Amino acid sequence: MAATPSMEDYLERIYKLIDEKGYARVSDIAEGLEVHPSSVTKMIQKLDKDNYLIYEKYRGLILTSKGKKMGKRLVDRHQLLEDFLYLIGVQQDNIYQDVEGIEHHLSWDSITCIESLVEFFRRDPERIKDLHLLRMELETTE
């Protein structure tokens, strides 16, 4: 079964917590996603059932190789989209919310194309300058 957007949010959060702290507690996941601990427990049980992690009550959880792979992919996708929005000139204050709003609505094909575009601009900083100049030009003609 493919992961739902909600499952993706949990896997991304769990992966980041384990990467940063070495573990992921229900309370940390709940706080990071702004949900009730009972919701976290239900989702963890679902992720366990779908083999993304192994959960033992009162002992914690560990990501399976499937869960680690998906978690890394989701964290990388999030970072790529943040980089992309920053690169094209989106105001810093808007970037996180915008990424949260779009990340589940893009195909992996679109993500790959955005990744290529970001790399295209990074390889030649003049391209970024040209893009920003064009954006300023378009803003002044509106």
PDB file of N, CA and C in Angstrom, residues 66-101:
ATOM      1  N   LYS A  66      12.738  -0.230   4.856  1.00  0.00           N
ATOM      2  CA  LYS A  66      11.697   0.412   4.038  1.00  0.00           C
ATOM      3  C   LYS A  66      11.355   1.792   4.622  1.00  0.00           C
ATOM      4  N   GLY A  67      11.203   1.863   5.935  1.00  0.00           N
ATOM      5  CA  GLY A  67      10.884   3.117   6.609  1.00  0.00           C
ATOM      6  C   GLY A  67      12.008   4.133   6.515  1.00  0.00           C
ATOM      7  N   LYS A  68      13.250   3.663   6.679  1.00  0.00           N
ATOM      8  CA  LYS A  68      14.409   4.563   6.565  1.00  0.00           C
ATOM      9  C   LYS A  68      14.516   5.134   5.157  1.00  0.00           C
ATOM     10  N   LYS A  69      14.335   4.262   4.171  1.00  0.00           N
ATOM     11  CA  LYS A  69      14.429   4.703   2.781  1.00  0.00           C
ATOM     12  C   LYS A  69      13.365   5.754   2.477  1.00  0.00           C
ATOM     13  N   MET A  70      12.136   5.472   2.883  1.00  0.00           N
ATOM     14  CA  MET A  70      11.045   6.410   2.638  1.00  0.00           C
ATOM     15  C   MET A  70      11.247   7.698   3.439  1.00  0.00           C
ATOM     16  N   GLY A  71      11.655   7.580   4.691  1.00  0.00           N
ATOM     17  CA  GLY A  71      11.896   8.761   5.522  1.00  0.00           C
ATOM     18  C   GLY A  71      12.942   9.672   4.920  1.00  0.00           C
ATOM     19  N   LYS A  72      14.048   9.092   4.479  1.00  0.00           N
ATOM     20  CA  LYS A  72      15.110   9.895   3.851  1.00  0.00           C
ATOM     21  C   LYS A  72      14.597  10.560   2.585  1.00  0.00           C
ATOM     22  N   ARG A  73      13.875   9.822   1.800  1.00  0.00           N
ATOM     23  CA  ARG A  73      13.324  10.366   0.550  1.00  0.00           C
ATOM     24  C   ARG A  73      12.402  11.562   0.834  1.00  0.00           C
ATOM     25  N   LEU A  74      11.593  11.456   1.873  1.00  0.00           N
ATOM     26  CA  LEU A  74      10.661  12.527   2.227  1.00  0.00           C
ATOM     27  C   LEU A  74      11.392  13.747   2.772  1.00  0.00           C
ATOM     28  N   VAL A  75      12.404  13.536   3.612  1.00  0.00           N
ATOM     29  CA  VAL A  75      13.204  14.643   4.139  1.00  0.00           C
ATOM     30  C   VAL A  75      13.933  15.339   2.991  1.00  0.00           C
ATOM     31  N   ASP A  76      14.500  14.545   2.086  1.00  0.00           N
ATOM     32  CA  ASP A  76      15.192  15.120   0.924  1.00  0.00           C
ATOM     33  C   ASP A  76      14.228  15.906   0.039  1.00  0.00           C
ATOM     34  N   ARG A  77      13.007  15.380  -0.152  1.00  0.00           N
ATOM     35  CA  ARG A  77      12.008  16.075  -0.970  1.00  0.00           C
ATOM     36  C   ARG A  77      11.672  17.423  -0.340  1.00  0.00           C
ATOM     37  N   HIS A  78      11.466  17.418   0.955  1.00  0.00           N
ATOM     38  CA  HIS A  78      11.131  18.657   1.663  1.00  0.00           C
ATOM     39  C   HIS A  78      12.249  19.687   1.486  1.00  0.00           C
ATOM     40  N   GLN A  79      13.484  19.255   1.686  1.00  0.00           N
ATOM     41  CA  GLN A  79      14.629  20.166   1.566  1.00  0.00           C
ATOM     42  C   GLN A  79      14.767  20.689   0.139  1.00  0.00           C
ATOM     43  N   LEU A  80      14.581  19.820  -0.845  1.00  0.00           N
ATOM     44  CA  LEU A  80      14.651  20.230  -2.248  1.00  0.00           C
ATOM     45  C   LEU A  80      13.619  21.317  -2.540  1.00  0.00           C
ATOM     46  N   LEU A  81      12.399  21.119  -2.071  1.00  0.00           N
ATOM     47  CA  LEU A  81      11.348  22.106  -2.336  1.00  0.00           C
ATOM     48  C   LEU A  81      11.642  23.430  -1.625  1.00  0.00           C
ATOM     49  N   GLU A  82      12.188  23.362  -0.410  1.00  0.00           N
ATOM     50  CA  GLU A  82      12.602  24.597   0.272  1.00  0.00           C
ATOM     51  C   GLU A  82      13.684  25.301  -0.539  1.00  0.00           C
ATOM     52  N   ASP A  83      14.682  24.550  -0.995  1.00  0.00           N
ATOM     53  CA  ASP A  83      15.762  25.122  -1.804  1.00  0.00           C
ATOM     54  C   ASP A  83      15.219  25.758  -3.081  1.00  0.00           C
ATOM     55  N   PHE A  84      14.286  25.059  -3.726  1.00  0.00           N
ATOM     56  CA  PHE A  84      13.701  25.539  -4.970  1.00  0.00           C
ATOM     57  C   PHE A  84      12.956  26.857  -4.746  1.00  0.00           C
ATOM     58  N   LEU A  85      12.116  26.905  -3.731  1.00  0.00           N
ATOM     59  CA  LEU A  85      11.358  28.129  -3.483  1.00  0.00           C
ATOM     60  C   LEU A  85      12.275  29.287  -3.110  1.00  0.00           C
ATOM     61  N   TYR A  86      13.316  29.004  -2.337  1.00  0.00           N
ATOM     62  CA  TYR A  86      14.292  30.038  -1.989  1.00  0.00           C
ATOM     63  C   TYR A  86      14.993  30.539  -3.254  1.00  0.00           C
ATOM     64  N   LEU A  87      15.394  29.609  -4.074  1.00  0.00           N
ATOM     65  CA  LEU A  87      16.122  29.936  -5.307  1.00  0.00           C
ATOM     66  C   LEU A  87      15.310  30.835  -6.236  1.00  0.00           C
ATOM     67  N   ILE A  88      14.016  30.567  -6.343  1.00  0.00           N
ATOM     68  CA  ILE A  88      13.208  31.363  -7.263  1.00  0.00           C
ATOM     69  C   ILE A  88      12.715  32.663  -6.640  1.00  0.00           C
ATOM     70  N   GLY A  89      13.096  32.892  -5.374  1.00  0.00           N
ATOM     71  CA  GLY A  89      12.829  34.193  -4.775  1.00  0.00           C
ATOM     72  C   GLY A  89      11.617  34.288  -3.874  1.00  0.00           C
ATOM     73  N   VAL A  90      11.061  33.157  -3.445  1.00  0.00           N
ATOM     74  CA  VAL A  90       9.933  33.187  -2.519  1.00  0.00           C
ATOM     75  C   VAL A  90      10.436  33.738  -1.180  1.00  0.00           C
ATOM     76  N   GLN A  91       9.642  34.604  -0.567  1.00  0.00           N
ATOM     77  CA  GLN A  91      10.036  35.196   0.713  1.00  0.00           C
ATOM     78  C   GLN A  91      10.226  34.107   1.765  1.00  0.00           C
ATOM     79  N   GLN A  92      11.288  34.236   2.522  1.00  0.00           N
ATOM     80  CA  GLN A  92      11.668  33.248   3.539  1.00  0.00           C
ATOM     81  C   GLN A  92      10.505  32.897   4.470  1.00  0.00           C
ATOM     82  N   ASP A  93       9.718  33.901   4.853  1.00  0.00           N
ATOM     83  CA  ASP A  93       8.598  33.680   5.774  1.00  0.00           C
ATOM     84  C   ASP A  93       7.544  32.740   5.203  1.00  0.00           C
ATOM     85  N   ASN A  94       7.477  32.616   3.889  1.00  0.00           N
ATOM     86  CA  ASN A  94       6.447  31.804   3.240  1.00  0.00           C
ATOM     87  C   ASN A  94       6.897  30.393   2.892  1.00  0.00           C
ATOM     88  N   ILE A  95       8.194  30.167   2.870  1.00  0.00           N
ATOM     89  CA  ILE A  95       8.726  28.926   2.310  1.00  0.00           C
ATOM     90  C   ILE A  95       8.230  27.673   3.035  1.00  0.00           C
ATOM     91  N   TYR A  96       8.360  27.608   4.349  1.00  0.00           N
ATOM     92  CA  TYR A  96       7.998  26.376   5.063  1.00  0.00           C
ATOM     93  C   TYR A  96       6.532  26.026   4.840  1.00  0.00           C
ATOM     94  N   GLN A  97       5.651  27.001   5.024  1.00  0.00           N
ATOM     95  CA  GLN A  97       4.211  26.745   4.845  1.00  0.00           C
ATOM     96  C   GLN A  97       3.903  26.345   3.408  1.00  0.00           C
ATOM     97  N   ASP A  98       4.552  26.997   2.444  1.00  0.00           N
ATOM     98  CA  ASP A  98       4.318  26.651   1.042  1.00  0.00           C
ATOM     99  C   ASP A  98       4.742  25.211   0.763  1.00  0.00           C
ATOM    100  N   VAL A  99       5.892  24.825   1.288  1.00  0.00           N
ATOM    101  CA  VAL A  99       6.359  23.445   1.083  1.00  0.00           C
ATOM    102  C   VAL A  99       5.369  22.467   1.713  1.00  0.00           C
ATOM    103  N   GLU A 100       4.925  22.766   2.928  1.00  0.00           N
ATOM    104  CA  GLU A 100       3.947  21.895   3.583  1.00  0.00           C
ATOM    105  C   GLU A 100       2.680  21.771   2.738  1.00  0.00           C
ATOM    106  N   GLY A 101       2.323  22.851   2.041  1.00  0.00           N
ATOM    107  CA  GLY A 101       1.116  22.849   1.235  1.00  0.00           C
ATOM    108  C   GLY A 101       1.228  22.103  -0.078  1.00  0.00           C
TER     109      GLY A 101
END
